[in-house]
Coordinates of C-alpha atoms in Angstrom, one line a residue:
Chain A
X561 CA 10.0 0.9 0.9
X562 CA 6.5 -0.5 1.2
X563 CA 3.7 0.9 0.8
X564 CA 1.3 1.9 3.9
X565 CA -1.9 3.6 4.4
X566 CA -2.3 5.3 7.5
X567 CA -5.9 7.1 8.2
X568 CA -5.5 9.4 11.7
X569 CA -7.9 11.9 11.9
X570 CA -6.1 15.4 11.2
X571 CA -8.4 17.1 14.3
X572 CA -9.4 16.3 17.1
X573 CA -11.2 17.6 20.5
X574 CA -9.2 17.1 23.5
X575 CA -10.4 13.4 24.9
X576 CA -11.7 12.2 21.9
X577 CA -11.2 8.8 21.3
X578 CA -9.4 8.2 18.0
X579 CA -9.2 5.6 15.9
X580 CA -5.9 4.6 13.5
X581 CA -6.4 2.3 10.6
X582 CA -3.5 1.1 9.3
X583 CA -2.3 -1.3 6.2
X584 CA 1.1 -1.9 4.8
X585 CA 1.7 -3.9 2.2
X586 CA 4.2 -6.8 3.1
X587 CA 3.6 -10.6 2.2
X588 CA 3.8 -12.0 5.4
X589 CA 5.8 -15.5 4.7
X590 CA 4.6 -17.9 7.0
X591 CA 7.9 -20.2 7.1
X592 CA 5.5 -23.1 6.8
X593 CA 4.7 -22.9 2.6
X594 CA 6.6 -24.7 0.3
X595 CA 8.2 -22.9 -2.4
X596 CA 8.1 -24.0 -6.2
X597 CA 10.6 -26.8 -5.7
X598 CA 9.1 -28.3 -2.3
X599 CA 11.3 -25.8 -0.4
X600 CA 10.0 -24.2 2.7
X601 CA 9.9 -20.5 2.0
X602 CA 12.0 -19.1 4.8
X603 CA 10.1 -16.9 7.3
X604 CA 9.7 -13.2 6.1
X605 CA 7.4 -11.3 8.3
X606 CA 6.5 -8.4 10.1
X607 CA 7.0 -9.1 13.8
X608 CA 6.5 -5.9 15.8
X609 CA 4.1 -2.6 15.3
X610 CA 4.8 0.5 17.4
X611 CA 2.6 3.9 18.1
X612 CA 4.0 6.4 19.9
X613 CA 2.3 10.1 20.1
X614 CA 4.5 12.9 20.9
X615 CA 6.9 10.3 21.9
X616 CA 5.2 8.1 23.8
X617 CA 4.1 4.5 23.1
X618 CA 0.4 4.4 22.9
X619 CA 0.0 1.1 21.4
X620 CA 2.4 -1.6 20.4
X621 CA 1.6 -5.3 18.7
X622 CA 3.6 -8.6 18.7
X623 CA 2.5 -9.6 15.2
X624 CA 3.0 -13.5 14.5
X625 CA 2.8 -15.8 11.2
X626 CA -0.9 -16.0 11.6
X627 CA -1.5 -12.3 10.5
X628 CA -2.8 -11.8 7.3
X629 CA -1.1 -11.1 4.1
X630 CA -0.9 -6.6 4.2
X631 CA -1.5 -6.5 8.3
X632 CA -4.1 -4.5 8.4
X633 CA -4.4 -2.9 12.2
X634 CA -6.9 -0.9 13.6
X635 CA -7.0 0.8 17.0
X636 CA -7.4 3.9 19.3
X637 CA -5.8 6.4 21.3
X638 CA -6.9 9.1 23.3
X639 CA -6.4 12.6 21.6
X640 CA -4.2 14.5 24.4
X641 CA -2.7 17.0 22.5
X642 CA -1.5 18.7 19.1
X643 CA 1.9 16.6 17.6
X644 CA 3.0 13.7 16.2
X645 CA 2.1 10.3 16.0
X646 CA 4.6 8.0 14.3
X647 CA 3.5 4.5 13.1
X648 CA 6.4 1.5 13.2
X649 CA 6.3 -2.0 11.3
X650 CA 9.5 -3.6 12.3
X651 CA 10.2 -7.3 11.1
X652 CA 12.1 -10.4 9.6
X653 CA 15.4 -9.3 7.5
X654 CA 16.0 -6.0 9.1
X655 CA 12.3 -4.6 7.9
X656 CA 11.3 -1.2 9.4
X657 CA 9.1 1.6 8.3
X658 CA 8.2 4.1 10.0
X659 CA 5.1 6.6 8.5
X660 CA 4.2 10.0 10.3
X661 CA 0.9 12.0 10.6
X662 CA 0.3 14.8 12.6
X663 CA -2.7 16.2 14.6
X664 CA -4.2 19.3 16.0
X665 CA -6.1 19.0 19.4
X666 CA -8.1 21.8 19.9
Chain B
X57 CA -15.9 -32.7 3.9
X58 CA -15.2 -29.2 1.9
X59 CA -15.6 -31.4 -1.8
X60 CA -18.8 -30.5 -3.6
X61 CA -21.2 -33.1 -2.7
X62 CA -22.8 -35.4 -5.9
X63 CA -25.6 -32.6 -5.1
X64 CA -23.0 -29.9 -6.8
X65 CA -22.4 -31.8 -9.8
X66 CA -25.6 -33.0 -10.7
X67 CA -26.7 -28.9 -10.8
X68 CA -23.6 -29.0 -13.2
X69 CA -24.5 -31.8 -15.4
X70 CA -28.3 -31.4 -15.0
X71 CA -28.6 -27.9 -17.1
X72 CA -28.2 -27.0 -20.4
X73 CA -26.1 -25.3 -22.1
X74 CA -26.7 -21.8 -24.0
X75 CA -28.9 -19.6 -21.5
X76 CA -27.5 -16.1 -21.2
X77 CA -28.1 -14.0 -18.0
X78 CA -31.2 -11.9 -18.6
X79 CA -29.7 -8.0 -18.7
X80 CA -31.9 -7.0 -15.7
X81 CA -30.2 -10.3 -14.0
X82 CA -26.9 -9.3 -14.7
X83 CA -24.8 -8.0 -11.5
X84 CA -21.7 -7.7 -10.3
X85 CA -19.6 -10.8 -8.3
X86 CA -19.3 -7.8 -5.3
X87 CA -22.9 -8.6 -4.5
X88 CA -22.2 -12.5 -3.8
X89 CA -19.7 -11.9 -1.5
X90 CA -20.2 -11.7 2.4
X91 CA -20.6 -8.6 3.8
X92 CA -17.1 -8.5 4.8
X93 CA -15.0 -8.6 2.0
X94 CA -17.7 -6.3 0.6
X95 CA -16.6 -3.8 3.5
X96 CA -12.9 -4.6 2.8
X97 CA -13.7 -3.4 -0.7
X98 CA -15.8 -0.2 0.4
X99 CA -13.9 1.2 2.6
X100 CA -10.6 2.1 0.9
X101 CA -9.1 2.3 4.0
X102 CA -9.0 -1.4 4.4
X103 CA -8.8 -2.4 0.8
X104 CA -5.1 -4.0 0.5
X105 CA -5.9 -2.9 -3.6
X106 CA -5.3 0.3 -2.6
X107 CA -1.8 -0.1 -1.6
X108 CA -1.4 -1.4 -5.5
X109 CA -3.3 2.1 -6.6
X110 CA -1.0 4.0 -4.2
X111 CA 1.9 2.7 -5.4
X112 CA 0.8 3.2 -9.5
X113 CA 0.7 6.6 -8.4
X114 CA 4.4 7.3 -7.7
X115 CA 5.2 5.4 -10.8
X116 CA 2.9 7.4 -12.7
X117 CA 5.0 10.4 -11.6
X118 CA 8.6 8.4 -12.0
X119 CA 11.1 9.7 -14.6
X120 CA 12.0 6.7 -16.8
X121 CA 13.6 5.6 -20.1
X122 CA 16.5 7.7 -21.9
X123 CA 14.6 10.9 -21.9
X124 CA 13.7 10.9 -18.5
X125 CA 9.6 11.0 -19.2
X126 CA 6.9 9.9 -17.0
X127 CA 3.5 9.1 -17.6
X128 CA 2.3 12.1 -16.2
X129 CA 4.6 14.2 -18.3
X130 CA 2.4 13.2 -21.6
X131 CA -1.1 12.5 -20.0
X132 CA -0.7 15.2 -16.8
X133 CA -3.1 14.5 -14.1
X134 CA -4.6 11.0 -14.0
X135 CA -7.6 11.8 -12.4
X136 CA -8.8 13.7 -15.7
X137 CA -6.9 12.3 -18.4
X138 CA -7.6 9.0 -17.4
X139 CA -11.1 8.7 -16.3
X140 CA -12.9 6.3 -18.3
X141 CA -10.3 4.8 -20.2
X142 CA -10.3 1.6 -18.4
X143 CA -14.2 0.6 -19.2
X144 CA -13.2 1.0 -23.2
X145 CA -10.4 -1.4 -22.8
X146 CA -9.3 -4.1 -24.8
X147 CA -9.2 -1.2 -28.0
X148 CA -8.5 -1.9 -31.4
X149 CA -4.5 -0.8 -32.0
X150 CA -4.7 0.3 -35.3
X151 CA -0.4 0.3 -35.5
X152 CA -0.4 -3.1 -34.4
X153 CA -3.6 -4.4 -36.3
X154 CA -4.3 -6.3 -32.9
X155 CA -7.0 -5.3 -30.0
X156 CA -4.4 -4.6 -27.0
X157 CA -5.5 -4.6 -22.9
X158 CA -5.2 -1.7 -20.7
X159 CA -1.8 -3.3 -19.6
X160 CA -0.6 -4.1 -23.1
X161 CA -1.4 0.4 -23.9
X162 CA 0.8 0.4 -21.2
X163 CA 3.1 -1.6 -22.1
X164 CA 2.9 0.5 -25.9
X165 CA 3.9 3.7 -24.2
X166 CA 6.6 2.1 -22.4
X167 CA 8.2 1.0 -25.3
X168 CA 7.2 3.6 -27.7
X169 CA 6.9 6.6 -25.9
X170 CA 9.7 6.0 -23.2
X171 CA 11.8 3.7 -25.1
X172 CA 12.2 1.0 -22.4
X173 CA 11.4 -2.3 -22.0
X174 CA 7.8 -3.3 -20.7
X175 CA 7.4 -4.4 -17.7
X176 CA 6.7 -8.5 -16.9
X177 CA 3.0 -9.8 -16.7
X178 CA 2.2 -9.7 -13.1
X179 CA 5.1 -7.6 -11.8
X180 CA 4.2 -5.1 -9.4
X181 CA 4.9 -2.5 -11.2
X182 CA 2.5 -3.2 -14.5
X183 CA -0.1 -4.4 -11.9
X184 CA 0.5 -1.3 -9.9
X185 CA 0.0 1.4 -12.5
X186 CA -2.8 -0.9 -14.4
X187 CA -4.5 -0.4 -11.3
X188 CA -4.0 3.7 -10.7
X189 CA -5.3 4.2 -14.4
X190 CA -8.0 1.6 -13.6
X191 CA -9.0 3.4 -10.2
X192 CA -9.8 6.5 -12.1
X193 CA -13.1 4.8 -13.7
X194 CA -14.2 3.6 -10.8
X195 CA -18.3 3.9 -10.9
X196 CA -17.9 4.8 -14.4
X197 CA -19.7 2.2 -16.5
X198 CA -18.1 0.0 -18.7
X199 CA -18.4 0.9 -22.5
X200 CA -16.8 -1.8 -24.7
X201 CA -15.6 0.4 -28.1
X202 CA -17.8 -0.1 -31.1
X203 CA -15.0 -0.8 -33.8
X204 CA -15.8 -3.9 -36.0
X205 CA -12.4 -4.9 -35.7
X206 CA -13.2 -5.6 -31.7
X207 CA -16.4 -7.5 -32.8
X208 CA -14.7 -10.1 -34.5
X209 CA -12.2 -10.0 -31.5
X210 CA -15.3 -10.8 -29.4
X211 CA -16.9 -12.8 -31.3
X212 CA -13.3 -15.4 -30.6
X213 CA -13.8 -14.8 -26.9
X214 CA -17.6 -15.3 -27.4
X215 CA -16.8 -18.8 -28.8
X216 CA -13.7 -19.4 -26.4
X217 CA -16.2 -19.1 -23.7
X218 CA -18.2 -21.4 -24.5
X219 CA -16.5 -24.1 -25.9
X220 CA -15.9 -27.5 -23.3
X221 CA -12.1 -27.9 -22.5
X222 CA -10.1 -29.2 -20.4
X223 CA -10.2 -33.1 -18.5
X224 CA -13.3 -31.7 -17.1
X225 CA -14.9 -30.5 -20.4
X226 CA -16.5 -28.1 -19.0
X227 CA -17.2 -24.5 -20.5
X228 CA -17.2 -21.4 -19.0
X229 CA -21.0 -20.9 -19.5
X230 CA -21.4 -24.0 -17.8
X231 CA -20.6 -22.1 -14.7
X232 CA -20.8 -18.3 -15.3
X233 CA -24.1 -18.7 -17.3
X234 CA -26.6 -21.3 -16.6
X235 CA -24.8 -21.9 -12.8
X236 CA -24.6 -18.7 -11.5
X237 CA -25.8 -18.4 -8.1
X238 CA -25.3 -21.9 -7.0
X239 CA -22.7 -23.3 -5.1
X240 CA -19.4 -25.0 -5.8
X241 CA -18.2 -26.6 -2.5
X242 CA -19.0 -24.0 -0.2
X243 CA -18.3 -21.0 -3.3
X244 CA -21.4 -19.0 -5.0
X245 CA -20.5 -19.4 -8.4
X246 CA -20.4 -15.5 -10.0
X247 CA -21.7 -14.3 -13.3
X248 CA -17.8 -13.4 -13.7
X249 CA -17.9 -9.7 -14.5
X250 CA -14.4 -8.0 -14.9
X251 CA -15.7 -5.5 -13.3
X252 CA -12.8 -4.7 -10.8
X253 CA -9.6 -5.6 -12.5
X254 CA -6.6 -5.4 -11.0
X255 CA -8.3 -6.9 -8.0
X256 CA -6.8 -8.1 -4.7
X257 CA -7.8 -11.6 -4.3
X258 CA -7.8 -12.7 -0.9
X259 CA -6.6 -16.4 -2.4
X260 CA -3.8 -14.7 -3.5
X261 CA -3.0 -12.7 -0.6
X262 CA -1.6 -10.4 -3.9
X263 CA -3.0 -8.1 -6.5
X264 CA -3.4 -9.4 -9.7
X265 CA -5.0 -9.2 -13.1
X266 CA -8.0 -10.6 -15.3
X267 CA -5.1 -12.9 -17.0
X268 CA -4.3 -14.3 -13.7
X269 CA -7.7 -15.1 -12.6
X270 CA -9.1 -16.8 -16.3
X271 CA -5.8 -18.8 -15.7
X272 CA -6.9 -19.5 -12.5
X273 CA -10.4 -20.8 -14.0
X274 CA -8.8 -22.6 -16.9
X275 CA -6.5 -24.4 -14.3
X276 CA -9.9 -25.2 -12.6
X277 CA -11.2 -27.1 -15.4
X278 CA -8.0 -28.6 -15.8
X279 CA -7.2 -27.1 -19.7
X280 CA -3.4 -25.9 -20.1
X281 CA -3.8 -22.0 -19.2
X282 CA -3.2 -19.5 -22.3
X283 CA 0.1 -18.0 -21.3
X284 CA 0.0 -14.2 -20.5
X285 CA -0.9 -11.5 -23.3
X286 CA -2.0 -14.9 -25.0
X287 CA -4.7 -13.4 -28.2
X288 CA -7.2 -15.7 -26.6
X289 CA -7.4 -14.1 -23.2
X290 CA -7.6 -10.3 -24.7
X291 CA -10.3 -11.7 -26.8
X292 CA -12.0 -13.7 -23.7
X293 CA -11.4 -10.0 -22.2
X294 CA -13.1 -8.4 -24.8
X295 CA -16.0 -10.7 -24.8
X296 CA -16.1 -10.3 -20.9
X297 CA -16.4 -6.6 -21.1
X298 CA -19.2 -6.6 -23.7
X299 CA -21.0 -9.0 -21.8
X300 CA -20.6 -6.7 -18.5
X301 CA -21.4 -3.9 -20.7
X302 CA -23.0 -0.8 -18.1
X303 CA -21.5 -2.6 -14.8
X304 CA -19.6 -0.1 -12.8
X305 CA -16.2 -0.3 -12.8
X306 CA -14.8 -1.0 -9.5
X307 CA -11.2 -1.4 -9.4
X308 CA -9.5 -2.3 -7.0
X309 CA -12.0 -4.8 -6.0
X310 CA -11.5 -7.4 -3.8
X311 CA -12.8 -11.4 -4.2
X312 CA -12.2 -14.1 -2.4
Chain C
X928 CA -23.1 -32.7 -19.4
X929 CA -20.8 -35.8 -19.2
X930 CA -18.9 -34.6 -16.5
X931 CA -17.7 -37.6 -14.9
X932 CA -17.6 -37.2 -10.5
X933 CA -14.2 -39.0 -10.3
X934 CA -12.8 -36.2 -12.5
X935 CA -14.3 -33.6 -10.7
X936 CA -13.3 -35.0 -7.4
X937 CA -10.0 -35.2 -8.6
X938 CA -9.8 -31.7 -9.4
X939 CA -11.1 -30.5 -5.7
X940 CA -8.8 -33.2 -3.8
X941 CA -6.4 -31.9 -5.5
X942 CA -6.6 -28.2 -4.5
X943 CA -7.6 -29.5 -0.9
X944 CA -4.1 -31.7 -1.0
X945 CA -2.2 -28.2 -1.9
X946 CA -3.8 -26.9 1.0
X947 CA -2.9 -29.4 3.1
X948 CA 0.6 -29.4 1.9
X949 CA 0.9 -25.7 2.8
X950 CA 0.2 -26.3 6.6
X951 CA 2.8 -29.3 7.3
X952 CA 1.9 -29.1 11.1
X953 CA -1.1 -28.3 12.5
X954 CA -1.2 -26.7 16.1
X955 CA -3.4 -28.6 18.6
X956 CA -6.1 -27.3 20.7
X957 CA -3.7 -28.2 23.8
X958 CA -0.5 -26.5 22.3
X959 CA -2.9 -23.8 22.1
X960 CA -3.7 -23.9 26.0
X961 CA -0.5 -24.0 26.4
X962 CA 0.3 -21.1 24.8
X963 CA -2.7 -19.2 26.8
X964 CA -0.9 -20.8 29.8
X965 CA 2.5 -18.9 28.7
X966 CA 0.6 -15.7 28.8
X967 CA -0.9 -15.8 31.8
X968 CA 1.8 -17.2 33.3
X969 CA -0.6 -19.8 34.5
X970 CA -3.4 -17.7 36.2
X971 CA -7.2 -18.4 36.2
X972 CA -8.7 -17.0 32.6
X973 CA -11.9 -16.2 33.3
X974 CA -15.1 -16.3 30.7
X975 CA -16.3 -13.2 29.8
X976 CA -15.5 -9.2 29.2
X977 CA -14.1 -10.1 25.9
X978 CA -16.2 -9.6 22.8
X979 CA -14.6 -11.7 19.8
X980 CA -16.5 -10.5 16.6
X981 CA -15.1 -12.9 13.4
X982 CA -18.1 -13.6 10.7
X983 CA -19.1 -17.6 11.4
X984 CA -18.1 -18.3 7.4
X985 CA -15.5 -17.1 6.2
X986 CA -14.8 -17.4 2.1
X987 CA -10.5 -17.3 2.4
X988 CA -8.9 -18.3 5.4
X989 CA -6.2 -16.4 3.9
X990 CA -8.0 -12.8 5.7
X991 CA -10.7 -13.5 8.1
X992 CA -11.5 -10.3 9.8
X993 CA -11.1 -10.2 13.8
X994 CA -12.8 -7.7 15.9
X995 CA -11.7 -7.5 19.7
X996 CA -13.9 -5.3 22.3
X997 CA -13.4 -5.8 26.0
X998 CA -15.0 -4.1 29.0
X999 CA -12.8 -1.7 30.8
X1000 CA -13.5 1.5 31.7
X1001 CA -9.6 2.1 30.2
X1002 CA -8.7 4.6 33.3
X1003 CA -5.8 4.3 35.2
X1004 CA -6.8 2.7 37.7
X1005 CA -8.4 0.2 36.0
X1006 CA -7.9 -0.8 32.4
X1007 CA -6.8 -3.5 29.6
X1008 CA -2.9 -3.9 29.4
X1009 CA -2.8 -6.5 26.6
X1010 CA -5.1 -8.6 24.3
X1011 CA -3.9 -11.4 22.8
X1012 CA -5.0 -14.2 19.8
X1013 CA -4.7 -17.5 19.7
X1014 CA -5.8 -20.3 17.0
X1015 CA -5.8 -24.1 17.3
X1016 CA -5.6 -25.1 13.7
X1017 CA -2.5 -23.4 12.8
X1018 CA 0.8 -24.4 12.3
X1019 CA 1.3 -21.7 15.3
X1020 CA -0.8 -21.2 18.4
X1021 CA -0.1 -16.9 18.2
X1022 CA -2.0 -14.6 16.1
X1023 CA -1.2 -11.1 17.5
X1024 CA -0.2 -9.9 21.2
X1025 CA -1.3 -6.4 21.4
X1026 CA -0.3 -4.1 24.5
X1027 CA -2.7 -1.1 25.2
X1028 CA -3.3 1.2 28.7
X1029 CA -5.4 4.3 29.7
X1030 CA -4.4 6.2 26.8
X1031 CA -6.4 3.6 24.6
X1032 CA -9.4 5.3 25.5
X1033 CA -11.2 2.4 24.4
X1034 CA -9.8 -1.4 24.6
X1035 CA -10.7 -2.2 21.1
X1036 CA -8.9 -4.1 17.7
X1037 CA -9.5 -5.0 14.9
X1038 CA -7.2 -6.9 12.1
X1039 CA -7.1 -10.1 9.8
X1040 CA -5.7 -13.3 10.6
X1041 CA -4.9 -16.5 8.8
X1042 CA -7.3 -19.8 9.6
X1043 CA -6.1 -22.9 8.3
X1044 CA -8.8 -24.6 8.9
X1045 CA -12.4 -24.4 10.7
X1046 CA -11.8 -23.7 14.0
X1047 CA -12.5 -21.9 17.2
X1048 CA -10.6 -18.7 18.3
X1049 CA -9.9 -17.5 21.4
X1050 CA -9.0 -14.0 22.8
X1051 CA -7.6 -13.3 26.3
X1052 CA -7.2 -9.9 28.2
X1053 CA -5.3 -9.2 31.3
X1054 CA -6.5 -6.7 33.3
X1055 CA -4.5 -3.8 35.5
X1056 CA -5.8 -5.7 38.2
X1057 CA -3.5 -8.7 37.0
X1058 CA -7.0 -11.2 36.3
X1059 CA -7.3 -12.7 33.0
X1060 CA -10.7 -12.5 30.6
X1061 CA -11.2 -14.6 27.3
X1062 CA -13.8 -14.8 25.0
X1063 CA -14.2 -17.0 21.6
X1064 CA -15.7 -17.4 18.4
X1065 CA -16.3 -20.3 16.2
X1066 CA -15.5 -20.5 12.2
X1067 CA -15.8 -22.1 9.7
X1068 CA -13.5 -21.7 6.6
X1069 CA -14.4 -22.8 3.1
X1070 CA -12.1 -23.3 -0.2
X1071 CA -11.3 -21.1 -2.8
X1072 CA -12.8 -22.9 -6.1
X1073 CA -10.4 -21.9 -9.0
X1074 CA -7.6 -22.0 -7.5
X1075 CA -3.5 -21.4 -8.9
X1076 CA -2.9 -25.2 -10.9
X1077 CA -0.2 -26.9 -9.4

């Protein structure tokens, strides 16, 4: 599993604007770098990032070979209520992670 | 159009050789770097080290070897037991009558204490756990040990460093010492301070260690790289950390 | 010093050749209209709305950071639905397609992308109201000096 760091706020006012950093380490293979033998590395990336809260998708991202090394992603969402919001990297070579955190809207 | 013009070189050829940075000059390479990789470092939210210091983390807590030990089941909690060992690393080993890195201690207890094999230079795992023990002197500053054995060790890396090699025949101290500041190309050239070792190095797109980056700079003067674990890069270490004496250690950094 | 400049130029042209080698085929600027084309499926983009924040040197082009803010109130009737990056010096003309809506709050991004080269970047929202916004940013990328030898 790789690793992620996800930073969600753990409370929040109702209507607060949030923001969700996120960084998970994956390399990110272009398909367009040679390997060690004049090879081109096949593509091994992470193509697809998903938000939902409490369910519901919040936020999603097509995520092409352009994206840096670790995709780091940082974005917002409207705190509507207390749950679950569930982070999703899906990708290349049946990659998928999924990392939780939960918040309390008061 | 990115080569150094002749501009570059003639700084290079132009000084002498021998001038050692002033202590009240000395600094680390974090302030030549552009605001933003200075915020990717800052803000450990958006440092890609950290997913290295994570990661050292679990291993520090993993069962391994026949008996079933991890790190954290001789040295407990990291965050007290191993603040401050990285800024006194490379030690003398008395066992081994050799000065070892923080990775080679590592790689002692792995095969001493958990009777397995150590892990390969640059794997993930060594950089990984390098990095978690590392991460636990951050701000402390670095305090090379005062044995004699590491001032002969030093004294090597002293002379390593400023000895012409490679095609270029160029020394270290041509560079780190009397070209600090300038430019190479379009690249400040740092007062090399190992200051934040393992680092994620945006050329890289990877974490990786002080070995891997004097490689990188032996490479660049086109001399045949000391392989890994090499004496001469522990003792180029060693000399490093002297000279970066009372610079806060900042691991994971992050450099371009 | 008797550093000769042949030798040293040798040295840089060769980490520029690596470079080179690692981005066999460039996009173009007009693969990369084309692409914007796809995504609007050929509407009017107009200037404006979109602020593209990316520093105007960046010292890798292996993480140049990206900042995206664009004007929208982000209700429901009237708010972002995606944001998307292009490059034109890549081997690719995508960087990142993101899809957002009133829940947002705020129509904001930020990331890191991958510049091959100097170049300019453009970013394009479309609107609830189905209109298209872009705004760009200029860089410039420079080398790595010690780099991994061959």
């Amino acid at each position: 599993m790789a690793r992620a760091l996800v930073n969600i706020p753990k409370t929040a006012r109702r209507g607060d604007v949030i923001e969700i950093r996120t960084l998970i380490s994956h390399e990110m293979e272009t398909g367009y770098r040679p390997g060690p033998n004049g090879v081109l590395l096949p593509r091994d990336i992470i193509t697809r990032f998903t938000c939902t809260y409490n369910g519901v998708e919040v936020f999603s991202a097509e995520l092409f070979p352009a994206m840096s090394a670790n995709p780091y992603l940082v974005f917002t969402t409207v705190a509507s209520e207390s749950g679950t919001i569930a982070l999703t990297w899906t990708g290349d070579n049946g990659f998928s992670q999924t990392e939780t955190a939960t918040i309390e809207v008061a | 159009m990115r080569l150094p013009g002749a501009a570059a070189l003639t700084l290079l050829l132009a000084s002498p050789l021998g001038a050692e940075i002033r202590p009240d000059e000395r600094r680390s390479d974090f302030h030549q770097m552009s605001p933003e990789t200075r915020a990717m470092q800052t803000d450990d939210t958006a440092n890609p080290g950290m997913l290295a210091v994570l990661d050292g983390e679990a291993l520090w807590r993993a069962k391994a070897g026949p008996a079933g030990r991890s790190c954290a089941d001789c040295h407990g909690d990291a965050r007290i037991t191993m603040r401050g060992v990285a800024a006194r690393y490379p030690a003398w080993n008395a066992a081994r009558g050799t000065p070892v890195g923080l990775a080679g201690q590592i790689d002692i207890c792995r095969a001493d204490r958990q009777g397995i094999s150590a892990w390969p230079a640059e794997s993930r795992e060594r950089l990984a756990v390098t990095a978690y023990v590392a991460h636990q002197s951050r701000g402390m500053p670095i305090s090379p040990p005062g044995d004699p054995e590491m001032a002969a060790a030093r004294e090597r890396g002293g002379r390593l460093f400023t000895a012409r090699m490679g095609q270029l025949d160029l020394a270290c101290a041509a560079c780190h010492d009397d070209n600090w500041g300038k430019r190479l190309g379009g690249t400040p050239i740092p007062q090399a301070h190992p200051v934040g070792y393992p680092i994620y190095r945006l050329e890289w797109q990877a974490v990786g260690s002080l070995q891997r980056r004097l490689r990188n700079c032996l490479s660049g003067v086109r001399a045949e790289p000391f392989p890994y674990d090499a004496p001469e890069l522990i003792e180029l270490e060693a000399f490093l950390m002297q000279r970066a004496a009372g610079l806060p250690i900042e691991t994971p950094a992050v450099r371009p | 010093m008797l550093v000769s400049l042949s030798r040293r130029e040798v040295l840089l042209a060769g980490s520029a050749a690596s470079f080179v080698l690692a981005v066999p085929a460039l996009a173009s600027p007009e693969e990369m209209n084309e692409a914007i084309r796809r995504f609007t499926s050929g509407a009017e983009t107009k200037a404006g709305r979109v602020r593209l924040d990316l520093p105007p040197l960046v010292e890798n082009g292996n993480a140049a950071p990206l900042a995206i803010l664009v004007e929208s109130p982000m209700t429901e009737a009237d708010h972002v639905r995606r944001i998307a990056v292009f490059n034109e010096r890549n081997p690719q003309p995508n960087v990142i397609t993101a899809h957002l809506g009133p829940r947002s709050g705020r129509a904001s991004l930020s990331t890191r992308i991958r510049l091959a080269n100097s170049q300019r970047i453009t970013a394009v929202a479309e609107m609830s109201d189905g209109s298209f916004w872009s705004g760009t940013a200029d860089v410039i990328v420079t080398l790595a000096a010690c780099i991994e030898g061959a």
